XYZ file of C-alpha atoms in Angstrom:
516
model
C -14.049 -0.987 12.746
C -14.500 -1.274 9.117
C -13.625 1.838 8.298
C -10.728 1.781 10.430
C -9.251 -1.218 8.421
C -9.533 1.151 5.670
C -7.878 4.025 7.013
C -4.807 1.574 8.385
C -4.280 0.248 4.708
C -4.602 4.092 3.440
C -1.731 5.053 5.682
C 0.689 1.929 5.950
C 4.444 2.900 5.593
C 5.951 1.578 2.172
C 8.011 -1.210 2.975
C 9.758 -2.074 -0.153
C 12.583 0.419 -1.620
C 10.679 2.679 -4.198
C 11.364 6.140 -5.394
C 8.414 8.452 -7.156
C 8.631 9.012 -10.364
C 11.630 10.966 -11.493
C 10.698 14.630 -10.727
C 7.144 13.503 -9.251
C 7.830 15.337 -5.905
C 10.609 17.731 -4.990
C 11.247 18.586 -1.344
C 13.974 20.010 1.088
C 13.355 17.462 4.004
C 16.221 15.881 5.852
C 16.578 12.194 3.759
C 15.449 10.291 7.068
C 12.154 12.383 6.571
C 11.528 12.472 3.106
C 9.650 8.725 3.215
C 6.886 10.480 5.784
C 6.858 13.272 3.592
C 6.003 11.641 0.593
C 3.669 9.762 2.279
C 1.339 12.796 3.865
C 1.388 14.331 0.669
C 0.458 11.341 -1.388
C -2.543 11.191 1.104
C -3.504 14.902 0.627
C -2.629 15.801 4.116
C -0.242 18.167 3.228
C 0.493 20.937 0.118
C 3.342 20.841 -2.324
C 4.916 24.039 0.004
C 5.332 22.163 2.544
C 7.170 19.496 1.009
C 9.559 23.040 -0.627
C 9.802 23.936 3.091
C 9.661 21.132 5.172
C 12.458 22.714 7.916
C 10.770 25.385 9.117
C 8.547 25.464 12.600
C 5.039 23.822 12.400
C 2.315 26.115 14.152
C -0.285 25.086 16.230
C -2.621 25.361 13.873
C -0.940 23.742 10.809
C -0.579 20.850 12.403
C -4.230 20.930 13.838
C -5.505 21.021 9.914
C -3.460 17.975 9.557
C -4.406 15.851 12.318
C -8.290 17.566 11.213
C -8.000 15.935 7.411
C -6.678 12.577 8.767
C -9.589 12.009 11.412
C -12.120 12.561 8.417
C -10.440 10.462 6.448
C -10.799 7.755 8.976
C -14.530 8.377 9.988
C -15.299 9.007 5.972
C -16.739 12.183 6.690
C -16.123 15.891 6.849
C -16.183 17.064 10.836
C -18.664 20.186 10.916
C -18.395 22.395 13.872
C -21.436 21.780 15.991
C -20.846 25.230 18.098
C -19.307 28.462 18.372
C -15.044 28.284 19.235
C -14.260 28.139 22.764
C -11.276 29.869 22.404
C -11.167 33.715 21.630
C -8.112 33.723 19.425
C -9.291 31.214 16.643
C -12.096 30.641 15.368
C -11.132 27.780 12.602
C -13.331 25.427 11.794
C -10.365 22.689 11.901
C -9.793 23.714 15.430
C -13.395 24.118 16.212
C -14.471 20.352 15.255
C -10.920 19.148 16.505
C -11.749 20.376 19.347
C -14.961 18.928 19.592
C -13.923 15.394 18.688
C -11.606 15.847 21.854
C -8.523 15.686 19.559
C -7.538 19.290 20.602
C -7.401 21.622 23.862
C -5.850 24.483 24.155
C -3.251 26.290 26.326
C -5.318 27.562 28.265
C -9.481 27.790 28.644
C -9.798 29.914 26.518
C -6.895 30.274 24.257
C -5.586 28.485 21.619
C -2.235 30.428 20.182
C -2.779 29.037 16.673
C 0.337 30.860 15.432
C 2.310 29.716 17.912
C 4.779 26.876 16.592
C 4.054 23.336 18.261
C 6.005 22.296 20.893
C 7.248 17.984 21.515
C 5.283 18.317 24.411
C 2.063 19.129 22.952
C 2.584 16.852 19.868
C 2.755 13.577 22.431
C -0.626 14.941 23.748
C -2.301 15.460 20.479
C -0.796 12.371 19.300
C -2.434 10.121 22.172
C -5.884 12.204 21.809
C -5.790 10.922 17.702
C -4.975 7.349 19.345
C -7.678 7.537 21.480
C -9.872 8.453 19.003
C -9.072 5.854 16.838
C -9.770 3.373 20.141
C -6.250 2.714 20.600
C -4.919 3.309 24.682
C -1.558 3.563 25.045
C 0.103 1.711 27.441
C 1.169 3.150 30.859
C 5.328 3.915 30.493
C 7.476 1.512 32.667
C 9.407 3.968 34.333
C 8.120 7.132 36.387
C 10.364 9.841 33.952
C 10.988 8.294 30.427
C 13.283 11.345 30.382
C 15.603 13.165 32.419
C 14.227 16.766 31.558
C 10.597 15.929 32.005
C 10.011 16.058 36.220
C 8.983 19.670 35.823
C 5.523 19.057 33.752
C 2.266 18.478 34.909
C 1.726 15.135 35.717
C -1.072 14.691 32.720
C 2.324 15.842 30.280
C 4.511 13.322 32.386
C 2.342 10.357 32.093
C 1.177 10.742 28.299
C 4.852 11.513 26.856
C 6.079 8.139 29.156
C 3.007 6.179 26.690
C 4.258 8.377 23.589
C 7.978 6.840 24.574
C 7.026 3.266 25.735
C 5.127 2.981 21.859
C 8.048 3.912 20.094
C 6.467 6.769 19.082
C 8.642 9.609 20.185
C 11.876 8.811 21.346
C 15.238 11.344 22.652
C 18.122 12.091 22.314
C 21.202 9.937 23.088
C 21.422 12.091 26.637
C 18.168 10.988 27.762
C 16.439 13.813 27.402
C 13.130 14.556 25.281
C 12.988 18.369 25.219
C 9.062 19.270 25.869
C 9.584 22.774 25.050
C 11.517 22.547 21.842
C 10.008 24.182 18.868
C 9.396 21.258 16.254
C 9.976 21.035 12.624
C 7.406 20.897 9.826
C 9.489 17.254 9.032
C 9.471 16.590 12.662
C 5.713 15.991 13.300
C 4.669 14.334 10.441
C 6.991 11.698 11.477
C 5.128 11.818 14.552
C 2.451 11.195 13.126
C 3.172 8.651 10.490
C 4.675 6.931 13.403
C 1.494 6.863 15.561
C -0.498 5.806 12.144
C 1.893 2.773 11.792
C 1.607 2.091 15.383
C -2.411 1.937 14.994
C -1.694 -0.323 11.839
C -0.038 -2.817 14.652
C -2.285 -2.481 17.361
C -5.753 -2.531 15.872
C -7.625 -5.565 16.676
C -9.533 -6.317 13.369
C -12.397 -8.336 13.308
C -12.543 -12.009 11.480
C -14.830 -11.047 8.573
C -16.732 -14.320 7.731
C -18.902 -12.654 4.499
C -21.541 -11.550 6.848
C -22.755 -8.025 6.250
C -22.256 -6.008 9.456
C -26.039 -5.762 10.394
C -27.788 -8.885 11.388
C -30.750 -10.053 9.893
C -32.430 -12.803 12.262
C -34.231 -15.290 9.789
C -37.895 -14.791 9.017
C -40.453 -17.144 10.308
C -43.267 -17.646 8.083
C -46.333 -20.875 7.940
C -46.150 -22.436 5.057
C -47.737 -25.674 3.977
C -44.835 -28.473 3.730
C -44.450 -29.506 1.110
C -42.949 -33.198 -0.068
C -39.203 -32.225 -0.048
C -37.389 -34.060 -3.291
C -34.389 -36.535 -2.542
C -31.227 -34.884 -1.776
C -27.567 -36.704 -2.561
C -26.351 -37.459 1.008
C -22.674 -35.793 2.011
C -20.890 -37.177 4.137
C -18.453 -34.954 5.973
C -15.568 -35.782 3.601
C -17.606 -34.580 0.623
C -17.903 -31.272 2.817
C -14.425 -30.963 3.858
C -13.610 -31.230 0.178
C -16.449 -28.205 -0.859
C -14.896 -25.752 1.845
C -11.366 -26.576 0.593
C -12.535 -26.028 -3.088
C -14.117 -22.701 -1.945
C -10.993 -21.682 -1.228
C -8.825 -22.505 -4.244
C -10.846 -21.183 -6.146
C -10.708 -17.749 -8.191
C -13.748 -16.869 -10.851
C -12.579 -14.421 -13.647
C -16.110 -13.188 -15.501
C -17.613 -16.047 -13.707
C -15.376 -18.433 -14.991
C -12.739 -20.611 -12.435
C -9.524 -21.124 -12.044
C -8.370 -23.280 -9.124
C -5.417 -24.128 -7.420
C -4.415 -28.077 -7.829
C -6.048 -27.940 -11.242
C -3.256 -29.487 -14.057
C -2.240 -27.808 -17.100
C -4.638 -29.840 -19.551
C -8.042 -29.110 -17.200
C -6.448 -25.039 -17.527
C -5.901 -25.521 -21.238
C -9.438 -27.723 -21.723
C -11.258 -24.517 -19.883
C -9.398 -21.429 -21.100
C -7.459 -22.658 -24.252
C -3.667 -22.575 -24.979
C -2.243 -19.871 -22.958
C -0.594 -16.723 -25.014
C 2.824 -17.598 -23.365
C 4.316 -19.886 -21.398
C 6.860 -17.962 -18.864
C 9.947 -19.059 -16.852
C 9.888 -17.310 -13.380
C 12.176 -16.606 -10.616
C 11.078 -20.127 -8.955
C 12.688 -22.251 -11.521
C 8.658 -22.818 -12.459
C 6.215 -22.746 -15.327
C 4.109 -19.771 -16.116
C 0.588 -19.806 -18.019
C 0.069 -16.288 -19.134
C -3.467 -15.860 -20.651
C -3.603 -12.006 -21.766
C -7.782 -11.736 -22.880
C -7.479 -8.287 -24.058
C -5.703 -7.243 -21.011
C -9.467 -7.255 -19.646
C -9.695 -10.662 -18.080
C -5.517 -11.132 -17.916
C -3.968 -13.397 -15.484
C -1.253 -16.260 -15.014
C -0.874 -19.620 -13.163
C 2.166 -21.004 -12.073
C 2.455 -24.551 -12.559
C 4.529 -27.290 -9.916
C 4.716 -30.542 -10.277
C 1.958 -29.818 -13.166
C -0.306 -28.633 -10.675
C -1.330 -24.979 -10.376
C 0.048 -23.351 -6.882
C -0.351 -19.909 -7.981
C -2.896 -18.028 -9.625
C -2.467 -13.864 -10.115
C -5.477 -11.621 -11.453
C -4.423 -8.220 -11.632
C -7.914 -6.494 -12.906
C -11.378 -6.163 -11.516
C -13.072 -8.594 -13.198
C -12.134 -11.293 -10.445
C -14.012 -12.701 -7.051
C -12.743 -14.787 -4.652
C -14.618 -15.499 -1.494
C -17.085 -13.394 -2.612
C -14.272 -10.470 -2.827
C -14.895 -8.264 -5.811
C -12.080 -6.292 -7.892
C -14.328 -2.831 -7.356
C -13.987 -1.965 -3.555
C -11.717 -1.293 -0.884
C -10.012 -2.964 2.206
C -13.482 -2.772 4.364
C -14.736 -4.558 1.790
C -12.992 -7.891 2.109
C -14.893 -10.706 3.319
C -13.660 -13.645 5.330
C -10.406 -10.923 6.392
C -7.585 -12.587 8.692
C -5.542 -9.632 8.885
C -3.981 -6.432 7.065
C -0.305 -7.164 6.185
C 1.805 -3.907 6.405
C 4.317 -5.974 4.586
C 2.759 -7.408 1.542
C 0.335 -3.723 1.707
C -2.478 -6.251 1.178
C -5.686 -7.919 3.111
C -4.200 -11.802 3.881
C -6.494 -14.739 3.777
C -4.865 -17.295 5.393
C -6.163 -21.109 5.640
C -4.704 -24.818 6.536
C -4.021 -24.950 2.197
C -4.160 -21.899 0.777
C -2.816 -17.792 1.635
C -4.789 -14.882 -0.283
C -3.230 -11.738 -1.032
C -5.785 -8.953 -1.341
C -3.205 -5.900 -3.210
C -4.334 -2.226 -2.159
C -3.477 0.924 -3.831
C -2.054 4.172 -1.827
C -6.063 4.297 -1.392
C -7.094 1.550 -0.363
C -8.328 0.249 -2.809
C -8.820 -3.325 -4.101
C -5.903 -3.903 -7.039
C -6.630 -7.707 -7.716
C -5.898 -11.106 -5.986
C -2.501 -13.436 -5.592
C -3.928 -16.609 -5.004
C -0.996 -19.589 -3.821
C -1.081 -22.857 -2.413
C 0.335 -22.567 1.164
C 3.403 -24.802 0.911
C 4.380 -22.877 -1.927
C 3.764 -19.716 -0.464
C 5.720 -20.694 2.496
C 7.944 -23.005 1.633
C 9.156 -22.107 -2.047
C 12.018 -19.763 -2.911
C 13.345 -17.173 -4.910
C 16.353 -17.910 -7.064
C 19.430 -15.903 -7.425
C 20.781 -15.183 -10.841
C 18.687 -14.941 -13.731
C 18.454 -16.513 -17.070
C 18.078 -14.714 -19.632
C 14.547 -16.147 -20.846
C 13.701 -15.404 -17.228
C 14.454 -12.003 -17.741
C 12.319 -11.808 -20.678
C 9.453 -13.261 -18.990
C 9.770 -10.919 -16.355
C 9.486 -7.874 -18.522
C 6.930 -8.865 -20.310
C 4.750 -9.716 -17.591
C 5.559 -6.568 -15.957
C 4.730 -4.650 -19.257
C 1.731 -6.946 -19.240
C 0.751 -5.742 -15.829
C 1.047 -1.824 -17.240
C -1.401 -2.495 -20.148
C -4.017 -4.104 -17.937
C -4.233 -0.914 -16.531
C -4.174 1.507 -18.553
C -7.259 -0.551 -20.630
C -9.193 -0.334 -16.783
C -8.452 3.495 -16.914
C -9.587 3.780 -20.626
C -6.241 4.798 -22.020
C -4.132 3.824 -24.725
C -1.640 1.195 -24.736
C 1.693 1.316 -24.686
C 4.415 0.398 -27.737
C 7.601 -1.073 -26.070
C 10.575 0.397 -27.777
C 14.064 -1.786 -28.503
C 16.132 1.601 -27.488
C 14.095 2.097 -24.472
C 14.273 -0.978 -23.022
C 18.019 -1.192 -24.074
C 18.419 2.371 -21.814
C 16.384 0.670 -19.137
C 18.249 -1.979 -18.466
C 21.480 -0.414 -18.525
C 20.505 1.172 -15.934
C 18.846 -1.545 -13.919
C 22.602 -3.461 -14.320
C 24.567 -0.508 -13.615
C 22.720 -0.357 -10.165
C 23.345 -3.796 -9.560
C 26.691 -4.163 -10.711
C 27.708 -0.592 -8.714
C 25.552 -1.672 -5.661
C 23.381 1.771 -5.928
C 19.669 2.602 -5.833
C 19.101 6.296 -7.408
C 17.597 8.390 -10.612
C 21.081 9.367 -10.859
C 23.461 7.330 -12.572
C 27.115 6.561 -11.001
C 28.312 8.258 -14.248
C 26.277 11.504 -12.755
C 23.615 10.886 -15.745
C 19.959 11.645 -15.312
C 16.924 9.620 -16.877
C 16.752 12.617 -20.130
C 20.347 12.148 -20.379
C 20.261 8.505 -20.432
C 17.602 8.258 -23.271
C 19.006 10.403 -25.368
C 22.585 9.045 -25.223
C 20.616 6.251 -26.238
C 19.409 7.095 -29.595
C 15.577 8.357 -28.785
C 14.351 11.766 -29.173
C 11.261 12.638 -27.513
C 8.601 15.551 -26.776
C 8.941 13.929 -23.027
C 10.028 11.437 -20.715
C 9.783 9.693 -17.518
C 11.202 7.059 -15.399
C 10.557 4.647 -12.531
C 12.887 2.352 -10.643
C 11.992 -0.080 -7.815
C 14.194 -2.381 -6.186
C 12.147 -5.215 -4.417
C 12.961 -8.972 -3.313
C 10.890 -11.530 -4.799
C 9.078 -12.227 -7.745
C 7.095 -9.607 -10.597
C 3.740 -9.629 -8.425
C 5.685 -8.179 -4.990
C 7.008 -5.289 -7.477
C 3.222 -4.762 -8.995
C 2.608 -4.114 -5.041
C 5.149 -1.697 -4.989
C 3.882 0.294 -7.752
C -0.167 -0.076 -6.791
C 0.927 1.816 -3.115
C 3.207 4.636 -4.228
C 1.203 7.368 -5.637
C 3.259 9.112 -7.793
C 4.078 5.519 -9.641
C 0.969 4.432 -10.088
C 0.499 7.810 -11.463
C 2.650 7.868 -13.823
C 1.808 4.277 -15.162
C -1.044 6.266 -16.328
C 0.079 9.363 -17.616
C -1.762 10.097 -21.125
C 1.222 11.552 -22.654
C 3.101 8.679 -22.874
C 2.875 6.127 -25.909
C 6.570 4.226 -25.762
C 7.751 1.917 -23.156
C 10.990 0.223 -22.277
C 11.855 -2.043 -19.301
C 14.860 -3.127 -17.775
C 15.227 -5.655 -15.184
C 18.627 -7.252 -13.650
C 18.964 -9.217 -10.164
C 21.312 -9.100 -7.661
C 20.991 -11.663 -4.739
C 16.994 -12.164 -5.052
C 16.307 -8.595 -5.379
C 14.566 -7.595 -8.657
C 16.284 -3.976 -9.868
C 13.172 -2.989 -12.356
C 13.982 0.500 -14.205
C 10.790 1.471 -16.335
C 11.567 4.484 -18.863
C 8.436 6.315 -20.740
C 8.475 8.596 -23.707
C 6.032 10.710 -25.545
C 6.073 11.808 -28.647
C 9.261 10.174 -29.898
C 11.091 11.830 -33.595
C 12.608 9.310 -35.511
């Protein structure tokens, strides 16, 4: 079950409105596909040609090597065939282990028709096997024929594309009808199956990880001579209540805390003036302590008590949650939020946000206090020291880590950021969310109407509600963003950021190798 928590957080649906990186990946899917597109490719389950022809028919096969890469993903190993085929025309290994893992039959005993293109009928039954697989059983369908053109199939068919329907899985058209034998698209059953992944994401029952390791040790019983035991300080339950609650609010960067309640002079006494002190979109006080972007993070202040605390690197632990690992390793888990993309710990005082990568893998920890958490607000309309703050702890954010990846740092550049925020404005101003300007401009065009020459250039936009840390999310779980935080090439930096409602429009332009 471990592993499965993984494998959910390595294939949740991005929630938030993000584009790749201008240029990052090209395809010819339909728009209401190109999200599950994206998605499968940033995961490796399918090649840049497919995302150049995404229209045409999948084959049986294809779409066999794709269901094959995500069930190995998911165990964390590589399935090797443990026989010969059973089927005469195909002897794949892909089919072969699929097969084997009961993931897979064919069409009939003995044949398989790999080139044959995959029909809506037999992607409902391959999509129920992966369920199955993954422990999930689909629920029995409410009515005896989801669909009007269905009452000629085998009753197996009949009963599994009923589950498919009653899951929200696969659905029809507006006639009622479901159309078993239709030919599918490439698009079409990735969908499918991004659909049936985000329906496991909902439907797994994870376990309540309390820190315990998953084998369990009974304690050793040994004779020893007893010895006079020294006086211990009596608790009284009070005292205890007060060390769990503690246990809780508190985050250790390099060993050293930071806990929630604490007031700005016990934050100053312990870590020293802070290297800014930021206005955010809560009307609230930020301490920003940078430490070589190697031990950076920030506490928001209420009241003059901390009710925030952000580490965005690896040097953190929290519950005995380290900054090197993945979702499975998250102790004391509640749940996996496809929302936040993040493992929640979630107590009487306190809510934990655990931030995952497009891996997986552990990208820090958003501590709050729970009424703030809850209860507190985003602000509409900016100031524009807010503004400032906001870019600079998103730039801050950038640095941290591209020091963790051993690059070089970043120069922010007055033109850039100028061109960035133009941009950011014009989208809120025009009510758009695109690469493409309403002007018709593109992100080259844009930088060099704006004064910078360069050897080359990128750009990233995200449009998210809430504050700096949800848009940090955003970048850590789309692949080709994160990437391209981290491209080598790049040496110049500008960022833009307007507001419209309590959305944050954040354009982030990159240059290499700028002349002049």
């Amino acid at each position: 079950m471990r592993r499965l928590i993984a494998v959910i957080m390595m294939l949740l649906m991005l929630t938030g409105s993000t584009l790749p990186a201008f240029g990052a990946i090209v395809t010819n899917a339909d728009p209401w596909a190109k999200t599950s597109m994206e998605l499968a490719y940033n995961q490796g389950l399918i090649k840049q040609e497919d995302l150049l022809d995404a229209k045409r028919d999948i084959t049986r096969l294809e779409f066999c090597k794709i269901v094959v890469l995500l069930y190995e993903k998911s165990i964390g190993e590589k399935l090797v065939p443990q026989n010969e085929s059973p089927f005469t025309d195909c002897d794949d290994p892909a089919v072969i282990s699929a097969y084997e893992a009961g993931i897979i039959s064919g069409t009939e005993p003995t044949k398989f028709e790999p080139n044959k293109s995959l029909t809506r009928e037999q992607l409902a039954i391959m999509l129920n096997r992966i369920l199955k697989a993954w422990g999930i059983a689909l629920s029995p369908g409410t009515e005896k024929y989801a669909f009007s053109d269905i009452s000629m199939l085998m009753e197996p068919s009949i009963d599994v594309i009923n589950k498919i329907y009653e899951a929200g899985i696969l659905v029809g058209d507006n006639n009622g009808k479901f159309y078993p034998m239709r030919a599918l698209k490439f698009q079409e059953a990735v969908i499918g199956l991004v659909k049936a992944c985000r329906y496991l994401e909902e439907n797994a029952v994870l376990p309540k990880n309390d820190g315990a390791t998953d084998e369990k040790e009974e304690p050793k019983e040994e004779v020893t001579v007893e010895k006079e035991k020294p006086k211990e300080e009596v608790k009284t339950p009070a005292d205890e209540k007060q060390d769990v609650k503690n246990i809780y609010e508190t985050v250790y960067i390099k060993d050293k805390a930071v806990s929630l309640g604490g007031t700005s002079e016990a934050l100053i006494k312990s870590w020293g003036k802070p290297d800014r002190i930021d206005q955010t979109v809560f009307g609230l006080k930020r301490y920003v302590y940078i430490g070589d972007y190697e031990t950076y993070f920030f506490a928001t202040l209420k009241d003059n008590k901390i009710v925030e605390v952000f580490v965005p690197t690896k040097h953190f632990s929290y519950l005995e949650t380290h900054g090197e690992g993945t979702s499975a390793d998250i102790k004391q888990l509640d749940f996996i939020s496809l929302v936040d993309h993040s493992g929640i710990i979630d107590t009487e005082t306190t809510y934990a946000r655990i931030p995952l990568d497009y891996e997986g893998k552990i990208q820090g920890v958003l501590l709050q206090n729970r009424e703030f958490a809850y209860g507190t607000d985003v602000r509409s309309g900016l100031t524009t020291l807010e503004r400032d703050s906001l870019r600079k702890e998103l730039f801050d954010f950038i640095q941290v880590k591209r020091k963790a990846h051993g690059l070089p740092l970043l120069t922010e550049h007055e033109k850039l950021t100028d061109v960035a925020f133009s941009h950011s404005k014009d989208m809120v101003e025009n009510n758009y969310f695109s690469y493409t300007g309403k002007d018709g401009s593109n992100p080259f065009i844009r930088i060099l109407s704006g004064g910078v020459v360069f050897t080359n250039a990128s750009e990233i936009i995200v449009k998210q509600r809430g504050d700096v840390t949800n848009v940090y999310q955003q970048w850590m779980r789309t692949a080709a963003q994160y990437h391209s935080l981290l491209d080598p090439s790049m040496d110049s930096i500008g960022i833009g950021v307007a507001q419209k409602d309590k959305d944050l429009y954040v354009t982030i332009d990159f240059c290499g190798g700028i002349k002049g």
